[in-house]
Amino acid sequence: MRTINDYNFSGKRALVRVDFNVPLDSAYKITDFTRIDAALPTIAKILQDGGKAILMSHLGRPKGGYEEKYSLKHLVNDLTAKTGAKVHFATDCIGEDAAALAHAMQAGEILLLENLRFYKEEEKGDRAFAEKLSKLGDMYVNDAFGTAHRAHASTSIIAEFFADKCAGFVMHAELDNAKKVLEKAEKPFTAIMGGAKISDKILVIEQLLERVDNLLIGGGMAYTFFKAQGGEIGKSLVEAEKLDLALSLMEKAKAKGVNLILPEDSIVADAFSNDANTQIADNMHIPADYMGLDIGPKAIAKFTEVIKNSKTILWNGPSGVFEMSNFATGTIEVAKAVVEATKNGGFSLIGGGDSAAAVNSLGFGDAVSYVSTGGGALLEYFEGRELPGVKALEA
C-alpha cells in the first residue's frame, strides 16, 4: 500500500475521503474536533506540495436526501480557521457545480463537498456513483479509517477508477498502531473490554484470547458473566441468551493461560439516573431493585494494578456509564492507570468510540500512545476481517 508520503501533489487535484462525521450541537457548532484535527496533516501535505484538496465525507445518518442538520456546510468556517486555506463549498458532491468548482480551484485551496450520504448510492457501494465522484480528482487519498470497514462508494469502489491512490496519514497511522498491538505486542499485554454487550465484542475477545496475558471485562457486559455463574445481578444489564457463551469464554481463557479478570464489585443504583440512590455491591449479590452502572472500588484497585504493570494495552469500551458523573469514576481511574503505564514505557492504543471520547474529554489524549478514530473499523481489524477500504488501496 502506498502512503501519502510516496507522492508529490504539485498541480494535482487530490480527492480525499476524510472522516468528518463530527458531533454538532443544536446551533450546528462542532462539539468535538478530534476527527477534523486528525485529518489536518494529510490536508496540509497536499496543500504544501502545491496541490488542491477536494474533501468528501459523510455526516450522521440522513434518511435520504438533504437534511439541514447533516449538511457539511456547517464545517466550513472551522475548517478555514484550522487550515488557514481558502475553503470552497459544493452544495452537491457530484454534478456540474461540483465539477466546475473542482476545475476552477487554485493550488493551496480546499473544496469541501456536500454530505455523501445524501445519496443512498454511497452506502450501497454504487459503481456509477463512485465513477461520478472520481471525475473530480486526479488522485485518490483515503484517510477515513473510521469507515474502512464499509464497502461504500467513496471508501472502496472509487479506488478502481484511479491509477494513483494512497493512504493518508490517519489511515497509515491507524493500521500501523493496530499492527503493533496485534503482531508486535510487548508482554505483559492487557486488553480492557467494556461496553454493554458481549455479542458486540465476541469475535474480538476470541481473537484477543490468542494474544493477551490479561483480559479485563468492565461495563454492562460484565453482568452476563456473573449471571452465568449463578450470581444475583438485580436489574443489571444482561444478555440472557449469552450465558453459555460467557462461560465458554471463561473456559477458553483458562485453557490458554489468560487472566480473565471480572470486576469484583460495582457502584449500583436504583434507577438509570445520575440522581439515583447508590451503594457498593458485590457483583454476585446485587440487590434485586438495583443495577450495576460502574465498577466498584475493589474492581478499580485490581484493574489499575494490572494495567500499571502492563507493557501493551488495548482499551475498547468504558468501565461504566461515564456520561453520568456519579458513574464515571471507574472509567476515569482506568484512564489514569493507562496514562501511568504509558509514562512508564508501555504502549497504549485507545480503541475509538466511547473510549476515545472518555480519554479526550479527560484531557489524556496526548498522554497515551495512540487514540484511534475508528471504533467499528478497529474492532473488525482485530477480529481478523478484511477491511474493504484498506483492500482497495492495496489493489
Short mmCIF file of C-alpha atoms in Angstrom, two decimals:
data_model
loop_
_atom_site.label_atom_id
_atom_site.label_comp_id
_atom_site.label_asym_id
_atom_site.label_seq_id
_atom_site.Cartn_x
_atom_site.Cartn_y
_atom_site.Cartn_z
CA MET A 1 0.00 0.00 0.00
CA ARG A 2 1.32 3.41 -0.94
CA THR A 3 1.07 6.27 1.53
CA ILE A 4 0.73 9.99 1.04
CA ASN A 5 4.49 10.43 1.50
CA ASP A 6 5.07 8.48 -1.73
CA TYR A 7 3.50 11.30 -3.77
CA ASN A 8 4.09 14.92 -4.69
CA PHE A 9 0.73 16.64 -5.17
CA SER A 10 2.02 19.71 -7.03
CA GLY A 11 -0.61 20.83 -9.53
CA LYS A 12 -2.83 17.83 -8.71
CA ARG A 13 -6.43 17.67 -7.54
CA ALA A 14 -6.39 15.16 -4.70
CA LEU A 15 -9.80 13.65 -3.96
CA VAL A 16 -9.59 12.82 -0.26
CA ARG A 17 -12.05 10.66 1.69
CA VAL A 18 -11.93 12.11 5.19
CA ASP A 19 -13.98 11.18 8.25
CA PHE A 20 -15.71 14.42 9.23
CA ASN A 21 -18.57 12.62 10.98
CA VAL A 22 -18.35 15.04 13.90
CA PRO A 23 -20.92 15.85 16.60
CA LEU A 24 -22.83 19.13 16.18
CA ASP A 25 -24.94 20.90 18.80
CA SER A 26 -28.38 22.42 18.19
CA ALA A 27 -26.75 25.56 16.77
CA TYR A 28 -24.71 23.42 14.33
CA LYS A 29 -21.44 24.08 16.20
CA ILE A 30 -18.86 21.29 16.34
CA THR A 31 -18.51 19.89 19.88
CA ASP A 32 -15.57 17.52 19.28
CA PHE A 33 -12.83 18.31 16.74
CA THR A 34 -10.91 15.03 17.11
CA ARG A 35 -11.66 13.73 13.62
CA ILE A 36 -11.06 17.05 11.89
CA ASP A 37 -7.79 17.59 13.77
CA ALA A 38 -6.68 14.08 12.78
CA ALA A 39 -7.11 14.88 9.07
CA LEU A 40 -5.21 18.19 9.13
CA PRO A 41 -1.71 16.74 8.44
CA THR A 42 -2.96 14.96 5.29
CA ILE A 43 -4.64 18.14 4.05
CA ALA A 44 -1.53 20.20 4.89
CA LYS A 45 0.79 17.86 2.96
CA ILE A 46 -1.34 18.17 -0.20
CA LEU A 47 -1.56 21.96 0.03
CA GLN A 48 2.13 22.44 0.90
CA ASP A 49 3.08 20.39 -2.16
CA GLY A 50 1.14 22.90 -4.26
CA GLY A 51 -1.85 20.63 -4.70
CA LYS A 52 -5.61 21.11 -4.33
CA ALA A 53 -7.55 19.16 -1.71
CA ILE A 54 -11.09 18.05 -2.55
CA LEU A 55 -12.60 16.65 0.64
CA MET A 56 -15.54 14.24 0.78
CA SER A 57 -17.19 12.78 3.86
CA HIS A 58 -20.44 11.63 5.39
CA LEU A 59 -22.06 13.21 8.45
CA GLY A 60 -24.67 11.44 10.55
CA ARG A 61 -27.32 9.15 9.14
CA PRO A 62 -29.56 11.09 6.77
CA LYS A 63 -32.67 9.19 5.72
CA GLY A 64 -32.24 10.02 2.03
CA GLY A 65 -31.79 13.44 0.51
CA TYR A 66 -30.82 16.77 2.03
CA GLU A 67 -31.19 17.41 5.77
CA GLU A 68 -30.01 20.73 7.18
CA LYS A 69 -28.60 19.20 10.38
CA TYR A 70 -26.37 16.87 8.37
CA SER A 71 -25.01 19.44 5.91
CA LEU A 72 -21.22 19.72 5.80
CA LYS A 73 -21.58 23.46 5.18
CA HIS A 74 -21.58 23.82 8.97
CA LEU A 75 -17.90 22.77 8.98
CA VAL A 76 -16.60 25.38 6.51
CA ASN A 77 -15.72 28.17 8.98
CA ASP A 78 -13.89 25.85 11.37
CA LEU A 79 -12.07 24.16 8.50
CA THR A 80 -10.97 27.56 7.21
CA ALA A 81 -9.71 28.56 10.66
CA LYS A 82 -7.83 25.31 11.22
CA THR A 83 -6.17 25.08 7.79
CA GLY A 84 -5.63 28.76 7.04
CA ALA A 85 -6.63 27.94 3.46
CA LYS A 86 -9.42 29.19 1.23
CA VAL A 87 -12.28 26.69 1.56
CA HIS A 88 -14.89 26.44 -1.17
CA PHE A 89 -18.12 24.52 -0.56
CA ALA A 90 -20.02 22.48 -3.16
CA THR A 91 -23.74 22.16 -2.40
CA ASP A 92 -23.65 18.73 -4.06
CA CYS A 93 -20.97 16.04 -4.08
CA ILE A 94 -21.47 15.25 -7.78
CA GLY A 95 -22.86 17.13 -10.77
CA GLU A 96 -21.92 20.16 -12.82
CA ASP A 97 -21.50 22.65 -9.97
CA ALA A 98 -19.12 20.37 -8.06
CA ALA A 99 -17.14 19.71 -11.26
CA ALA A 100 -16.94 23.43 -12.09
CA LEU A 101 -15.67 24.28 -8.58
CA ALA A 102 -13.13 21.43 -8.70
CA HIS A 103 -11.70 22.55 -12.03
CA ALA A 104 -11.57 26.23 -11.04
CA MET A 105 -9.52 25.59 -7.88
CA GLN A 106 -6.12 27.18 -7.40
CA ALA A 107 -3.12 25.50 -5.78
CA GLY A 108 -3.35 25.56 -1.99
CA GLU A 109 -7.14 25.68 -1.90
CA ILE A 110 -9.73 23.29 -0.45
CA LEU A 111 -13.08 22.21 -1.83
CA LEU A 112 -15.44 20.57 0.66
CA LEU A 113 -18.18 18.51 -0.97
CA GLU A 114 -21.67 18.14 0.49
CA ASN A 115 -22.55 15.04 2.54
CA LEU A 116 -22.04 11.85 0.52
CA ARG A 117 -24.90 10.10 2.30
CA PHE A 118 -27.47 12.48 0.88
CA TYR A 119 -27.23 9.89 -1.91
CA LYS A 120 -28.33 6.37 -0.99
CA GLU A 121 -25.87 5.13 -3.64
CA GLU A 122 -22.97 5.93 -1.29
CA GLU A 123 -23.79 3.25 1.28
CA LYS A 124 -24.88 0.81 -1.43
CA GLY A 125 -21.41 0.96 -2.95
CA ASP A 126 -22.88 2.01 -6.28
CA ARG A 127 -20.27 1.88 -9.04
CA ALA A 128 -21.81 4.58 -11.25
CA PHE A 129 -21.94 6.98 -8.27
CA ALA A 130 -18.30 6.18 -7.41
CA GLU A 131 -17.29 6.89 -11.00
CA LYS A 132 -19.01 10.29 -10.92
CA LEU A 133 -17.14 11.18 -7.72
CA SER A 134 -13.85 10.03 -9.25
CA LYS A 135 -14.13 12.59 -12.08
CA LEU A 136 -13.45 15.38 -9.57
CA GLY A 137 -9.86 14.39 -8.82
CA ASP A 138 -6.58 13.30 -10.40
CA MET A 139 -5.58 11.08 -7.48
CA TYR A 140 -7.37 9.38 -4.61
CA VAL A 141 -6.41 9.52 -0.95
CA ASN A 142 -8.32 7.55 1.69
CA ASP A 143 -7.80 8.97 5.17
CA ALA A 144 -11.06 7.71 6.68
CA PHE A 145 -10.07 4.67 8.72
CA GLY A 146 -13.33 5.01 10.66
CA THR A 147 -15.28 3.89 7.57
CA ALA A 148 -12.67 1.46 6.18
CA HIS A 149 -14.84 -1.50 7.22
CA ARG A 150 -17.61 -0.33 4.88
CA ALA A 151 -17.64 -1.20 1.16
CA HIS A 152 -19.14 2.18 0.30
CA ALA A 153 -18.75 4.05 -2.98
CA SER A 154 -16.30 6.62 -1.59
CA THR A 155 -14.31 4.25 0.63
CA SER A 156 -13.59 1.28 -1.62
CA ILE A 157 -15.37 1.19 -5.00
CA ILE A 158 -13.96 4.55 -6.10
CA ALA A 159 -10.34 3.35 -5.89
CA GLU A 160 -10.67 1.28 -9.07
CA PHE A 161 -11.00 4.47 -11.11
CA PHE A 162 -7.57 5.77 -10.05
CA ALA A 163 -4.07 4.69 -11.04
CA ASP A 164 -2.67 6.89 -8.27
CA LYS A 165 -4.19 6.05 -4.88
CA CYS A 166 -2.77 6.03 -1.39
CA ALA A 167 -3.45 6.06 2.33
CA GLY A 168 -3.45 9.38 4.17
CA PHE A 169 -1.62 9.90 7.45
CA VAL A 170 -4.60 8.85 9.60
CA MET A 171 -5.19 5.61 7.69
CA HIS A 172 -1.49 4.75 7.77
CA ALA A 173 -1.11 5.53 11.49
CA GLU A 174 -4.25 3.58 12.41
CA LEU A 175 -3.03 0.46 10.59
CA ASP A 176 0.50 0.89 11.90
CA ASN A 177 -0.64 1.10 15.53
CA ALA A 178 -3.16 -1.72 15.18
CA LYS A 179 -0.45 -3.97 13.68
CA LYS A 180 1.89 -3.04 16.52
CA VAL A 181 -0.65 -4.31 19.03
CA LEU A 182 -1.64 -7.40 17.04
CA GLU A 183 1.76 -8.52 15.80
CA LYS A 184 4.47 -6.95 17.97
CA ALA A 185 2.93 -6.57 21.41
CA GLU A 186 5.42 -6.41 24.25
CA LYS A 187 4.41 -8.51 27.27
CA PRO A 188 2.52 -8.28 29.57
CA PHE A 189 -0.27 -7.48 27.10
CA THR A 190 -3.56 -6.36 28.67
CA ALA A 191 -6.84 -5.79 26.85
CA ILE A 192 -9.59 -3.84 28.59
CA MET A 193 -13.03 -4.55 27.14
CA GLY A 194 -16.07 -2.55 28.18
CA GLY A 195 -19.40 -1.56 26.73
CA ALA A 196 -22.86 -3.02 27.00
CA LYS A 197 -22.89 -6.35 25.20
CA ILE A 198 -20.70 -9.43 24.87
CA SER A 199 -22.32 -10.07 21.48
CA ASP A 200 -20.76 -6.84 20.13
CA LYS A 201 -17.27 -7.92 21.20
CA ILE A 202 -17.38 -11.73 20.96
CA LEU A 203 -15.19 -12.07 17.86
CA VAL A 204 -12.58 -9.62 19.05
CA ILE A 205 -12.49 -11.25 22.51
CA GLU A 206 -11.89 -14.65 20.90
CA GLN A 207 -9.03 -13.23 18.82
CA LEU A 208 -7.51 -11.48 21.82
CA LEU A 209 -7.54 -14.68 23.89
CA GLU A 210 -4.90 -15.93 21.43
CA ARG A 211 -2.62 -12.99 22.24
CA VAL A 212 -3.18 -11.29 25.59
CA ASP A 213 -1.92 -12.08 29.08
CA ASN A 214 -4.77 -10.25 30.83
CA LEU A 215 -8.33 -9.56 29.71
CA LEU A 216 -10.24 -7.10 31.91
CA ILE A 217 -14.01 -7.07 31.43
CA GLY A 218 -15.93 -3.97 32.51
CA GLY A 219 -19.10 -2.16 31.54
CA GLY A 220 -22.54 -3.69 31.16
CA MET A 221 -21.22 -6.87 29.56
CA ALA A 222 -19.65 -7.99 32.86
CA TYR A 223 -23.03 -8.80 34.43
CA THR A 224 -23.76 -11.51 31.88
CA PHE A 225 -20.64 -13.30 33.20
CA PHE A 226 -21.87 -13.05 36.81
CA LYS A 227 -25.37 -14.22 35.90
CA ALA A 228 -23.83 -17.16 34.06
CA GLN A 229 -22.04 -18.16 37.28
CA GLY A 230 -25.28 -18.10 39.24
CA GLY A 231 -24.88 -14.58 40.58
CA GLU A 232 -27.74 -12.32 41.60
CA ILE A 233 -27.37 -9.21 39.44
CA GLY A 234 -30.60 -7.34 40.24
CA LYS A 235 -31.73 -5.17 37.34
CA SER A 236 -28.28 -5.00 35.75
CA LEU A 237 -27.91 -5.36 32.00
CA VAL A 238 -27.81 -8.99 30.91
CA GLU A 239 -27.86 -10.95 27.66
CA ALA A 240 -29.83 -13.97 28.84
CA GLU A 241 -29.13 -15.89 25.63
CA LYS A 242 -25.35 -15.40 26.03
CA LEU A 243 -24.85 -17.09 29.41
CA ASP A 244 -23.31 -20.23 27.89
CA LEU A 245 -21.08 -18.07 25.71
CA ALA A 246 -19.82 -16.19 28.78
CA LEU A 247 -18.94 -19.47 30.49
CA SER A 248 -17.21 -20.79 27.37
CA LEU A 249 -15.08 -17.64 27.12
CA MET A 250 -14.03 -18.12 30.74
CA GLU A 251 -13.08 -21.73 29.95
CA LYS A 252 -11.13 -20.70 26.84
CA ALA A 253 -9.24 -18.08 28.81
CA LYS A 254 -8.34 -20.63 31.47
CA ALA A 255 -7.20 -23.16 28.87
CA LYS A 256 -4.97 -20.57 27.19
CA GLY A 257 -3.49 -19.27 30.44
CA VAL A 258 -5.12 -15.85 30.09
CA ASN A 259 -6.14 -13.99 33.23
CA LEU A 260 -9.77 -13.09 32.51
CA ILE A 261 -10.49 -10.59 35.26
CA LEU A 262 -14.05 -9.58 36.09
CA PRO A 263 -14.88 -6.65 38.39
CA GLU A 264 -15.42 -7.90 41.95
CA ASP A 265 -17.82 -5.11 42.89
CA SER A 266 -19.95 -2.35 41.39
CA ILE A 267 -21.49 1.01 42.12
CA VAL A 268 -25.15 0.04 41.89
CA ALA A 269 -28.16 2.35 41.55
CA ASP A 270 -31.92 2.02 41.97
CA ALA A 271 -32.54 3.83 38.66
CA PHE A 272 -30.69 4.64 35.44
CA SER A 273 -30.13 8.21 36.55
CA ASN A 274 -27.29 10.35 37.88
CA ASP A 275 -29.57 11.28 40.80
CA ALA A 276 -30.38 7.68 41.76
CA ASN A 277 -29.70 6.19 45.17
CA THR A 278 -26.39 4.30 45.07
CA GLN A 279 -24.42 1.78 47.06
CA ILE A 280 -21.47 -0.57 46.60
CA ALA A 281 -22.32 -4.20 45.99
CA ASP A 282 -20.50 -7.46 45.39
CA ASN A 283 -21.27 -8.46 41.81
CA MET A 284 -22.55 -11.88 42.81
CA HIS A 285 -25.01 -10.29 45.25
CA ILE A 286 -26.57 -7.15 43.75
CA PRO A 287 -29.88 -6.20 45.46
CA ALA A 288 -33.00 -7.04 43.44
CA ASP A 289 -34.04 -3.43 42.77
CA TYR A 290 -30.55 -2.18 41.87
CA MET A 291 -28.44 -2.20 38.70
CA GLY A 292 -24.68 -2.00 38.24
CA LEU A 293 -23.64 1.23 36.50
CA ASP A 294 -19.89 1.39 37.25
CA ILE A 295 -17.11 -0.79 38.59
CA GLY A 296 -16.57 -0.51 42.36
CA PRO A 297 -13.50 0.32 44.50
CA LYS A 298 -12.18 -3.26 44.74
CA ALA A 299 -12.50 -3.69 40.98
CA ILE A 300 -10.77 -0.36 40.39
CA ALA A 301 -7.88 -1.38 42.64
CA LYS A 302 -7.43 -4.72 40.84
CA PHE A 303 -7.86 -3.32 37.31
CA THR A 304 -5.47 -0.42 37.84
CA GLU A 305 -2.81 -2.68 39.40
CA VAL A 306 -2.86 -4.97 36.34
CA ILE A 307 -2.87 -2.05 33.89
CA LYS A 308 0.05 -0.23 35.54
CA ASN A 309 2.18 -3.38 35.26
CA SER A 310 1.43 -3.85 31.54
CA LYS A 311 3.70 -3.10 28.58
CA THR A 312 0.99 -3.19 25.89
CA ILE A 313 -2.59 -2.02 26.48
CA LEU A 314 -5.64 -2.11 24.23
CA TRP A 315 -8.69 -0.34 25.65
CA ASN A 316 -12.08 -0.56 23.99
CA GLY A 317 -15.20 0.40 25.90
CA PRO A 318 -15.78 2.35 29.14
CA SER A 319 -15.99 0.68 32.56
CA GLY A 320 -19.33 2.26 33.43
CA VAL A 321 -21.88 4.84 32.34
CA PHE A 322 -19.20 7.55 32.25
CA GLU A 323 -21.57 10.13 30.72
CA MET A 324 -23.12 10.37 34.20
CA SER A 325 -20.67 11.89 36.69
CA ASN A 326 -21.66 9.55 39.55
CA PHE A 327 -20.75 6.53 37.43
CA ALA A 328 -17.62 7.87 35.74
CA THR A 329 -15.04 7.03 38.43
CA GLY A 330 -14.20 3.56 37.09
CA THR A 331 -13.53 4.85 33.58
CA ILE A 332 -11.51 7.82 34.92
CA GLU A 333 -9.34 5.58 37.11
CA VAL A 334 -8.77 3.11 34.26
CA ALA A 335 -7.74 6.04 32.05
CA LYS A 336 -5.31 7.32 34.70
CA ALA A 337 -3.77 3.85 35.02
CA VAL A 338 -3.35 3.61 31.23
CA VAL A 339 -1.62 7.01 31.26
CA GLU A 340 0.72 5.88 34.07
CA ALA A 341 1.60 2.65 32.24
CA THR A 342 2.34 4.70 29.10
CA LYS A 343 4.60 7.07 31.07
CA ASN A 344 6.48 4.02 32.32
CA GLY A 345 7.30 2.96 28.76
CA GLY A 346 4.19 0.97 27.83
CA PHE A 347 2.33 1.22 24.53
CA SER A 348 -1.36 2.11 24.77
CA LEU A 349 -3.93 2.01 21.98
CA ILE A 350 -7.34 3.51 22.76
CA GLY A 351 -9.92 1.90 20.52
CA GLY A 352 -12.21 4.59 19.17
CA GLY A 353 -15.81 5.34 20.09
CA ASP A 354 -16.66 5.84 23.76
CA SER A 355 -13.13 5.04 25.00
CA ALA A 356 -11.65 7.72 22.74
CA ALA A 357 -14.33 10.19 23.84
CA ALA A 358 -13.58 9.42 27.51
CA VAL A 359 -9.81 9.82 27.11
CA ASN A 360 -10.16 13.05 25.14
CA SER A 361 -12.77 14.57 27.45
CA LEU A 362 -10.46 13.89 30.41
CA GLY A 363 -7.61 15.65 28.60
CA PHE A 364 -5.48 12.49 28.36
CA GLY A 365 -5.38 12.28 24.55
CA ASP A 366 -1.70 13.27 24.40
CA ALA A 367 -0.71 11.11 27.38
CA VAL A 368 -1.47 7.75 25.72
CA SER A 369 0.33 6.27 22.72
CA TYR A 370 -2.50 6.44 20.17
CA VAL A 371 -6.19 7.28 20.17
CA SER A 372 -7.98 5.56 17.29
CA THR A 373 -10.64 7.48 15.37
CA GLY A 374 -12.28 4.27 14.14
CA GLY A 375 -14.30 2.23 16.63
CA GLY A 376 -16.04 -0.30 14.38
CA ALA A 377 -13.20 -0.46 11.85
CA LEU A 378 -10.62 -1.13 14.55
CA LEU A 379 -12.74 -3.88 16.11
CA GLU A 380 -13.19 -5.57 12.74
CA TYR A 381 -9.45 -5.34 12.10
CA PHE A 382 -8.80 -7.06 15.44
CA GLU A 383 -11.40 -9.68 14.57
CA GLY A 384 -9.18 -10.59 11.63
CA ARG A 385 -11.59 -9.35 8.98
CA GLU A 386 -10.56 -7.80 5.71
CA LEU A 387 -11.37 -4.08 5.58
CA PRO A 388 -12.72 -3.06 2.13
CA GLY A 389 -11.29 0.44 2.39
CA VAL A 390 -7.82 -0.96 3.06
CA LYS A 391 -8.01 -3.68 0.42
CA ALA A 392 -8.99 -1.11 -2.23
CA LEU A 393 -5.73 0.76 -1.65
CA GLU A 394 -3.69 -2.43 -1.92
CA ALA A 395 -5.17 -3.47 -5.27
#
